[in-house]
PDB file of C-alpha atoms in Angstrom:
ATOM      1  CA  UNK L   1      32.807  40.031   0.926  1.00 91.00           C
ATOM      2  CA  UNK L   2      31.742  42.299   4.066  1.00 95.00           C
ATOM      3  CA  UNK L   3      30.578  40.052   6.996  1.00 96.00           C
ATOM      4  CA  UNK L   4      27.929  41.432   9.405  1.00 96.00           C
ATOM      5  CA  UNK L   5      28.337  39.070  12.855  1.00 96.00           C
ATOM      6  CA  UNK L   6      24.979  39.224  15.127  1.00 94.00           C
ATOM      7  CA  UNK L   7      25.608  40.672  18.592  1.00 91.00           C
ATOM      8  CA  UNK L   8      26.546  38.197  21.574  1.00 84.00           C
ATOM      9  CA  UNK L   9      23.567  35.443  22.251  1.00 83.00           C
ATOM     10  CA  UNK L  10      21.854  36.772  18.863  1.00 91.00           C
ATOM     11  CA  UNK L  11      22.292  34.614  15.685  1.00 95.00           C
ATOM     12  CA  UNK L  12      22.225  35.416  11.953  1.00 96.00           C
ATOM     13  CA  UNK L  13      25.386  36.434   9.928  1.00 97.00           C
ATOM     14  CA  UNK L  14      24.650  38.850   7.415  1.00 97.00           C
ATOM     15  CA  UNK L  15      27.323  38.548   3.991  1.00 96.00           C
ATOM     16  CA  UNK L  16      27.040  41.585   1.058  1.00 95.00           C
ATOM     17  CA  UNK L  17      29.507  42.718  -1.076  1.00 95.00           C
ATOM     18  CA  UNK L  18      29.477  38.983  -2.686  1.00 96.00           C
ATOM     19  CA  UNK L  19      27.991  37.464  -5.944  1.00 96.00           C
ATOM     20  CA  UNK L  20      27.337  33.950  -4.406  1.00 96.00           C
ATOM     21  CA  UNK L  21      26.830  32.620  -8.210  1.00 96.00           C
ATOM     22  CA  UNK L  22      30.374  33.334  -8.421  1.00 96.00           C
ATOM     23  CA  UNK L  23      32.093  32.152  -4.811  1.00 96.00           C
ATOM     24  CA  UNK L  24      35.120  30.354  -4.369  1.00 96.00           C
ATOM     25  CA  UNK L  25      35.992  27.486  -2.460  1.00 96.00           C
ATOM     26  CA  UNK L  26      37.554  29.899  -0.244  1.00 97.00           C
ATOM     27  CA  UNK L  27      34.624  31.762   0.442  1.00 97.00           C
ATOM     28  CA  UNK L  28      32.633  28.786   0.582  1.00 97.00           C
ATOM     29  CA  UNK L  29      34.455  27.891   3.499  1.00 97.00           C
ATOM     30  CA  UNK L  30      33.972  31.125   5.285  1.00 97.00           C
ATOM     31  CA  UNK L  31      30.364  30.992   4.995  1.00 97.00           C
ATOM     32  CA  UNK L  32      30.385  27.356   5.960  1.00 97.00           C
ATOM     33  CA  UNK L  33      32.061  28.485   9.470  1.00 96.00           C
ATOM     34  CA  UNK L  34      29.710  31.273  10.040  1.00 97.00           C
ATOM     35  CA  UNK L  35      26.833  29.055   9.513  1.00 96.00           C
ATOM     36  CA  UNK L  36      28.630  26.943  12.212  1.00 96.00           C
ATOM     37  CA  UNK L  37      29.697  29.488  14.637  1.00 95.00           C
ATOM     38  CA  UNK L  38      26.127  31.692  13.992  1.00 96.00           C
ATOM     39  CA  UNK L  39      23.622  29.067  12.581  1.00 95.00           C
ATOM     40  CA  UNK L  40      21.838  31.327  10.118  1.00 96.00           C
ATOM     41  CA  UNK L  41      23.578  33.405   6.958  1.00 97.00           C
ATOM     42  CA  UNK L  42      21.771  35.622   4.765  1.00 96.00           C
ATOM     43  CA  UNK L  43      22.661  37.121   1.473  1.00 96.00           C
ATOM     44  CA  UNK L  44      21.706  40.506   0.822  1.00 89.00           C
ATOM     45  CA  UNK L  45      20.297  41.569  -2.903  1.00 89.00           C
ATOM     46  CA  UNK L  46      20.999  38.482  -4.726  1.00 94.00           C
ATOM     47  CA  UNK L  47      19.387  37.229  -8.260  1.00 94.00           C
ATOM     48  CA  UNK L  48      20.601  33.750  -9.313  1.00 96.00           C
ATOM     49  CA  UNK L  49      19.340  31.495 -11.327  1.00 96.00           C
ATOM     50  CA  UNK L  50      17.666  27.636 -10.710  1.00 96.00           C
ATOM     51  CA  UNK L  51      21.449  26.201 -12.108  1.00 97.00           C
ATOM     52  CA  UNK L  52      23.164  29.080  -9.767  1.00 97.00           C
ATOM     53  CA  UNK L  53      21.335  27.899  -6.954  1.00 97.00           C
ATOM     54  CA  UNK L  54      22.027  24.448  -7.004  1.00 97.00           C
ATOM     55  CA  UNK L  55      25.591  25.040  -8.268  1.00 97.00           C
ATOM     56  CA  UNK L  56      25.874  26.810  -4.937  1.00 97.00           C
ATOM     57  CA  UNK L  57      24.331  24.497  -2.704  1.00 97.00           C
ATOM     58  CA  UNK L  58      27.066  21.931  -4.361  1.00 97.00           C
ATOM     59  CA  UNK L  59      29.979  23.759  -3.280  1.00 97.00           C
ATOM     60  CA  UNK L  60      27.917  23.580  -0.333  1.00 96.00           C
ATOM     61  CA  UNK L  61      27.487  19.780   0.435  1.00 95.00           C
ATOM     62  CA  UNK L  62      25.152  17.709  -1.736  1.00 96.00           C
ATOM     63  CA  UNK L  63      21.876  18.672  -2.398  1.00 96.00           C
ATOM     64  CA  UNK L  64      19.502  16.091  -1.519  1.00 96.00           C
ATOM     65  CA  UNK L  65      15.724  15.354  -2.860  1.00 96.00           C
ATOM     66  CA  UNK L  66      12.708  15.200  -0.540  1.00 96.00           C
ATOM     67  CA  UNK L  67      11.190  12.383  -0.137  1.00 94.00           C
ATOM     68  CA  UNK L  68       7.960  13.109  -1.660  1.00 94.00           C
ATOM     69  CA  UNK L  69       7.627  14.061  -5.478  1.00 93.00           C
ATOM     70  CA  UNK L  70       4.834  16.827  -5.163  1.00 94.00           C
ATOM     71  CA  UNK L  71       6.955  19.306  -3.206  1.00 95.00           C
ATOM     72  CA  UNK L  72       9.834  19.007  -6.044  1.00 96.00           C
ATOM     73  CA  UNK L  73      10.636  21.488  -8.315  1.00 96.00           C
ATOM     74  CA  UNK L  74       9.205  20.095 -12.016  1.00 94.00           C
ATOM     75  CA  UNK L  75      12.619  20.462 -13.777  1.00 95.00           C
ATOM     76  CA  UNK L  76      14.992  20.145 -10.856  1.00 96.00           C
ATOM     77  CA  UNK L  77      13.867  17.464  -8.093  1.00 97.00           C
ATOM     78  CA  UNK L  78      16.579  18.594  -5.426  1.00 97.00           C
ATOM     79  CA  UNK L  79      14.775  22.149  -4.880  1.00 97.00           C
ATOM     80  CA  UNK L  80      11.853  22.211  -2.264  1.00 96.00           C
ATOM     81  CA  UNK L  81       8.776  24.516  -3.757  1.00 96.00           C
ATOM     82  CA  UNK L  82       7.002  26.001  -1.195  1.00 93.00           C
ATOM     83  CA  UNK L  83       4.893  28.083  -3.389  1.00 92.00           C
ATOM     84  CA  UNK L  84       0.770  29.279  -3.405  1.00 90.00           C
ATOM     85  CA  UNK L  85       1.353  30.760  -6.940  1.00 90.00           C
ATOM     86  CA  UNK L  86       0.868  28.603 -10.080  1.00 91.00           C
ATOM     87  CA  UNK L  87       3.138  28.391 -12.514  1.00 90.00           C
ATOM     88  CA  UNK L  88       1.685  28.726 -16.445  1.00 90.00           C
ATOM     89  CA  UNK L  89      -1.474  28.154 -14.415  1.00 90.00           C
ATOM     90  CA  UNK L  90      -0.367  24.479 -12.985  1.00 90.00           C
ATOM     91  CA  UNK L  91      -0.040  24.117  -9.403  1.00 92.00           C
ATOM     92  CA  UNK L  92       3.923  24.868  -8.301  1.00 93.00           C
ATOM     93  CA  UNK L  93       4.865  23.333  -5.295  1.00 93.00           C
ATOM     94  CA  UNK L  94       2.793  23.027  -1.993  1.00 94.00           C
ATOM     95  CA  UNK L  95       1.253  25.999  -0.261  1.00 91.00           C
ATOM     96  CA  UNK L  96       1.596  26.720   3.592  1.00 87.00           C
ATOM     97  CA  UNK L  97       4.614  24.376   4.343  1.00 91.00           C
ATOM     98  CA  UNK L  98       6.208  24.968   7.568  1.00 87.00           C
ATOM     99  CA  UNK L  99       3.356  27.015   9.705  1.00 87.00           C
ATOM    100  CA  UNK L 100       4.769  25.265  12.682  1.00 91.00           C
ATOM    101  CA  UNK L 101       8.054  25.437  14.483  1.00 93.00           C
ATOM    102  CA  UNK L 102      10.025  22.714  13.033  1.00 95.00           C
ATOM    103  CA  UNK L 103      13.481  21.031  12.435  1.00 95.00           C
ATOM    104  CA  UNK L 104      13.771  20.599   8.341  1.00 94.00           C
ATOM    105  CA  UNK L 105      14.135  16.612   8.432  1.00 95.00           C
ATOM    106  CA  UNK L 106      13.737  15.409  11.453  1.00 96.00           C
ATOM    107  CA  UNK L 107      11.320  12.600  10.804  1.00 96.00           C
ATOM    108  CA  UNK L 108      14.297  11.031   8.591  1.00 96.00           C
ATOM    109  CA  UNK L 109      16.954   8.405  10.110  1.00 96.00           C
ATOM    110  CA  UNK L 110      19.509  11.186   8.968  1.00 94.00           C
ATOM    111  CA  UNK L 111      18.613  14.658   9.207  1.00 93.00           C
ATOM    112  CA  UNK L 112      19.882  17.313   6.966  1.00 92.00           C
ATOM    113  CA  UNK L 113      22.413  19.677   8.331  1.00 92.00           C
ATOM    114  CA  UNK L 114      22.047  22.289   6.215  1.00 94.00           C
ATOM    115  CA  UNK L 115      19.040  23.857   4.733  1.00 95.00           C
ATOM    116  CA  UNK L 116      19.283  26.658   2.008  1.00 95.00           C
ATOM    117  CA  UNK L 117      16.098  28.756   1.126  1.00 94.00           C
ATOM    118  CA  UNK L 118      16.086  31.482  -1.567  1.00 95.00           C
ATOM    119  CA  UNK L 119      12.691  33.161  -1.396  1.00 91.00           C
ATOM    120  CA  UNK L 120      11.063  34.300  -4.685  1.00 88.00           C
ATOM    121  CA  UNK L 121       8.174  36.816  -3.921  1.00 84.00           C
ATOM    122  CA  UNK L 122       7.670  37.968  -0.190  1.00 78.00           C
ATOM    123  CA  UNK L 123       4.236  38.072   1.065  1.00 75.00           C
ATOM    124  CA  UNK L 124       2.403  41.836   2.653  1.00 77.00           C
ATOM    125  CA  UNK L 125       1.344  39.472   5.270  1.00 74.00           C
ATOM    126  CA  UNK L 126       3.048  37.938   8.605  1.00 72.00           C
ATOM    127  CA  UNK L 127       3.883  34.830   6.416  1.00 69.00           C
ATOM    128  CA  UNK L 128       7.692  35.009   7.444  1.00 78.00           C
ATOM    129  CA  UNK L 129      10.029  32.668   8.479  1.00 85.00           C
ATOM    130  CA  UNK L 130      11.444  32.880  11.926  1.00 90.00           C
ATOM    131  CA  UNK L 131      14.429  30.731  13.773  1.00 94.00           C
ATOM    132  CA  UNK L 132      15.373  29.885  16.857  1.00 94.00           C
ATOM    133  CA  UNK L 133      18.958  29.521  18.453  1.00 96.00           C
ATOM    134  CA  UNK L 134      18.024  26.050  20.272  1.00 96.00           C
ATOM    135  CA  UNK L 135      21.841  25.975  21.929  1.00 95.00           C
ATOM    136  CA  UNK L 136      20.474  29.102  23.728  1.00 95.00           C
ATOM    137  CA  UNK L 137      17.388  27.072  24.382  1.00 96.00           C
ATOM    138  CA  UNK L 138      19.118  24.601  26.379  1.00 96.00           C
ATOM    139  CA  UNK L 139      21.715  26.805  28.025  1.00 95.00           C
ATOM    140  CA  UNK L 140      18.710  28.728  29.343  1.00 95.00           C
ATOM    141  CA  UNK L 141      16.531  25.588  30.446  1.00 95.00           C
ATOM    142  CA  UNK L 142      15.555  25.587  34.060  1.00 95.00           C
ATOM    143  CA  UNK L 143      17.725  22.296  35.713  1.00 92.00           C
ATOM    144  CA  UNK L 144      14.436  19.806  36.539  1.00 90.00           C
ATOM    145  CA  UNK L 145      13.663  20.458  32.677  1.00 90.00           C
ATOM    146  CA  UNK L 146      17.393  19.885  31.298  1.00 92.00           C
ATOM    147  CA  UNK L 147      17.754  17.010  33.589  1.00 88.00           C
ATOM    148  CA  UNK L 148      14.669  15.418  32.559  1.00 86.00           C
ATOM    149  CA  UNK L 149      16.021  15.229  28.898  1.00 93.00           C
ATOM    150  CA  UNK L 150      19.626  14.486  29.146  1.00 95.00           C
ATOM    151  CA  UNK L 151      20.626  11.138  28.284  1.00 95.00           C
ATOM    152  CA  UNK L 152      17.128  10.708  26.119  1.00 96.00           C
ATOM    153  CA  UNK L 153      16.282  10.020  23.127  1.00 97.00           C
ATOM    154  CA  UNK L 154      12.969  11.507  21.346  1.00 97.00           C
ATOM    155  CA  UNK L 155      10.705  10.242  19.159  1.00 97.00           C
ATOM    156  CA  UNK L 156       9.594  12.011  15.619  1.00 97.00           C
ATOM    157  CA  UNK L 157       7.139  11.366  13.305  1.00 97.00           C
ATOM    158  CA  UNK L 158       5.981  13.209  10.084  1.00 96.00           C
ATOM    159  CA  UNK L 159       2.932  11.586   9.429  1.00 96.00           C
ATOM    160  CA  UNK L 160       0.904  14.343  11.425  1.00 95.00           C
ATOM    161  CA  UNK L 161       2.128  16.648   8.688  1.00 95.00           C
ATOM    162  CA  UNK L 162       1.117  15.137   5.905  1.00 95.00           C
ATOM    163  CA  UNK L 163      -0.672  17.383   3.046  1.00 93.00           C
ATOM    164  CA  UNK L 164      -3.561  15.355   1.484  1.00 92.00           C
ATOM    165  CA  UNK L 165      -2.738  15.084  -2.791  1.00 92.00           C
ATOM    166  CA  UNK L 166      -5.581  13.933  -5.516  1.00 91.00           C
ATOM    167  CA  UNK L 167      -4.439  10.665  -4.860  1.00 93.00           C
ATOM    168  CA  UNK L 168      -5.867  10.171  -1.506  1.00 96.00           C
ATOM    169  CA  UNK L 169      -9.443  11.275  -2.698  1.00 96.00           C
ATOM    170  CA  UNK L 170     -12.228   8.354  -1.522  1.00 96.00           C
ATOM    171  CA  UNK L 171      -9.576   7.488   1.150  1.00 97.00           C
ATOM    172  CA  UNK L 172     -10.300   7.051   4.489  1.00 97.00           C
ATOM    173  CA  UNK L 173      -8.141   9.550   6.710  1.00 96.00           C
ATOM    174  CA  UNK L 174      -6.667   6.129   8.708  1.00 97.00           C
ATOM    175  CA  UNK L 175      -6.025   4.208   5.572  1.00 97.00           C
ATOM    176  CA  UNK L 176      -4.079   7.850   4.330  1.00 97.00           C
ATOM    177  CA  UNK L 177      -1.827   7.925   7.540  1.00 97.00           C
ATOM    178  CA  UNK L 178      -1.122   4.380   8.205  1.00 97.00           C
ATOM    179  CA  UNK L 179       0.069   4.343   4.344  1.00 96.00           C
ATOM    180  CA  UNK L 180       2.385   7.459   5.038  1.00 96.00           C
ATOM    181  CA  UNK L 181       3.667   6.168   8.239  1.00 97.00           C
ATOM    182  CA  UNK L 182       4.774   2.660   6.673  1.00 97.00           C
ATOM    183  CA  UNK L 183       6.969   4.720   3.970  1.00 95.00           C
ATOM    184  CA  UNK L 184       8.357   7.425   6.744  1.00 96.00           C
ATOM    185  CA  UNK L 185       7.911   5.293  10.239  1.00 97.00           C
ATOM    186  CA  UNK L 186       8.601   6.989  13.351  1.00 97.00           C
ATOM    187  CA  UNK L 187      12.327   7.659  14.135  1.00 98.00           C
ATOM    188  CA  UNK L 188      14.378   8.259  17.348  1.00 97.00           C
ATOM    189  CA  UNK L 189      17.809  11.099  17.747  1.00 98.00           C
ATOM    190  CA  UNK L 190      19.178  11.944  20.876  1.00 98.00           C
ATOM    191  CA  UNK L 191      17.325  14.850  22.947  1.00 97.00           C
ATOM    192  CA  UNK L 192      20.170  16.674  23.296  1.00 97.00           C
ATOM    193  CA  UNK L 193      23.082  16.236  20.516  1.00 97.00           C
ATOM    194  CA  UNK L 194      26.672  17.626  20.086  1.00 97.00           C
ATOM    195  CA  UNK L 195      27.759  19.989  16.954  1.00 96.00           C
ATOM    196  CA  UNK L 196      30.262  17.939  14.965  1.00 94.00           C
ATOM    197  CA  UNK L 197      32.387  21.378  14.757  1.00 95.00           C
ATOM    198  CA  UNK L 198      31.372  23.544  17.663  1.00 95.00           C
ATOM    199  CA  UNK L 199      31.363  20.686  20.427  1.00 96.00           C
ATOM    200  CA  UNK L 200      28.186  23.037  21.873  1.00 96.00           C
ATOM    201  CA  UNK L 201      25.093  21.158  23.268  1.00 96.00           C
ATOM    202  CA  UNK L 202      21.786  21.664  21.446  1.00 97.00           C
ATOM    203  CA  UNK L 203      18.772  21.194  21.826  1.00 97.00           C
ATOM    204  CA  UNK L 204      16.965  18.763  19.000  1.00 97.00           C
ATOM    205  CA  UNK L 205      13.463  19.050  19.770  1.00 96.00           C
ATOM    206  CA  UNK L 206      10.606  20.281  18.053  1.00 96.00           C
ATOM    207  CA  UNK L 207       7.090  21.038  17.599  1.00 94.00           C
ATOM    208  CA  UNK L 208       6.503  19.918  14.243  1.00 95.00           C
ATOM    209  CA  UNK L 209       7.607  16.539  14.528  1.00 97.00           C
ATOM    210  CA  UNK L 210       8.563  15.469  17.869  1.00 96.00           C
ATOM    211  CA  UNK L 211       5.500  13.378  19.398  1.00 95.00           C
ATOM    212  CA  UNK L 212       7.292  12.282  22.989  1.00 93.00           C
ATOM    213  CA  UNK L 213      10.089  10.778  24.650  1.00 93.00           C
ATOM    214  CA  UNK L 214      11.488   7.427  24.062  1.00 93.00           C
ATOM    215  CA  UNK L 215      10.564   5.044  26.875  1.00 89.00           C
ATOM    216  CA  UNK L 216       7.927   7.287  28.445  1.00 83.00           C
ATOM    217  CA  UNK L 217       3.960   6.375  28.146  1.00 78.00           C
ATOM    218  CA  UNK L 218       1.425   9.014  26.871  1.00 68.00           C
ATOM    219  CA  UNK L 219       0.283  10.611  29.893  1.00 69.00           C
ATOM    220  CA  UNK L 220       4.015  10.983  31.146  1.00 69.00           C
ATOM    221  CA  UNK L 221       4.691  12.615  27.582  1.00 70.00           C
ATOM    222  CA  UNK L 222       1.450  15.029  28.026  1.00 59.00           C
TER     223      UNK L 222
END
């Protein structure tokens, strides 16, 4: 295993040299602590397998399944397709997930805190996924800002991101997202929370699903 560590205030680990079909528990604690100390890993020139990938995600943690059924994966429910290209001519997955800065989870009472992602073909476009260090985000935020979020809690809500099915065809658009909101209503986390392992402040705020701050009115949240 040769480890690649990001320079100072960067983050993204980079691991080669491994089969990660094959790790150990050993290893899997190594790249458990880098994800930790450098919040994003990536695997150079891997080729696993739908088993291999959730075998590794179980040495992991435990893979959980999303909420809704039309994002899962037909044969295994705990992988998230995020897909444009059919599969034996049958829609696979949902197209254009995630065009928006986001938090995987955060409209759910308990958040994941891990998310794996194993791409399959690559785009020519700007279609790419970016991250964002968001303990650098509050280090770096000016003191009337940081102050004005300490101690809060924030609201998020996923209904704004809901992806119309066949289902909802002859519904009206109300009916659709008062429905989605009663199965997935709006939840509150602190606006600042505490790694478990690290002890470092972060951030937990973003623009996909955070819609204001607990306690405030609308115009105060604008």
């Amino acid at each position: 295993m040769k480890i690649d560590r990001p320079s100072s205030e960067r983050i993204g680990a980079e691991i080669s040299d491994i089969n990660v079909a094959l790790v150990n528990a050993a290893e899997v604690n190594i790249i458990k602590q880098l994800v930790y100390e450098h919040k994003l890993v990536v695997f150079r020139g891997q080729n696993i397998t739908d088993d291999q990938y959730l075998e590794l995600a179980r040495k992991i943690g435990t893979p959980q399944i999303y909420p809704q059924d039309n994002y899962h994966h037909p044969d295994y429910p705990e992988i998230f397709v995020s897909s444009n290209v059919p599969k034996d001519g049958i829609k696979f997955g949902v197209a254009g997930t995630g065009r928006y800065w986001h938090t995987d989870c955060a409209f759910l009472d308990e958040p994941l805190p891990f998310t794996m992602l194993y791409p399959q073909l690559l785009p020519n476009s700007i279609r790419e996924t970016y991250y964002i260090d968001m303990q650098q985000v509050y280090k770096k935020l000016p003191p009337n800002l940081r102050s004005y979020i300490d101690g809060e809690y924030l609201i998020h809500e996923a209904k704004w991101r809901y992806k119309v099915q066949e289902s909802d065809i002859d519904k009206a658009i109300i009916d659709i997202l008062d429905d989605f909101e009663n199965k997935f209503p709006p939840v509150k986390h602190p606006a600042v929370i505490t790694h478990p392992v690290t002890h470092e402040k972060i951030l937990y705020m973003n623009q996909g699903f955070t819609t204001g701050i607990k306690g405030l009115d609308y115009e105060k949240n604008l």
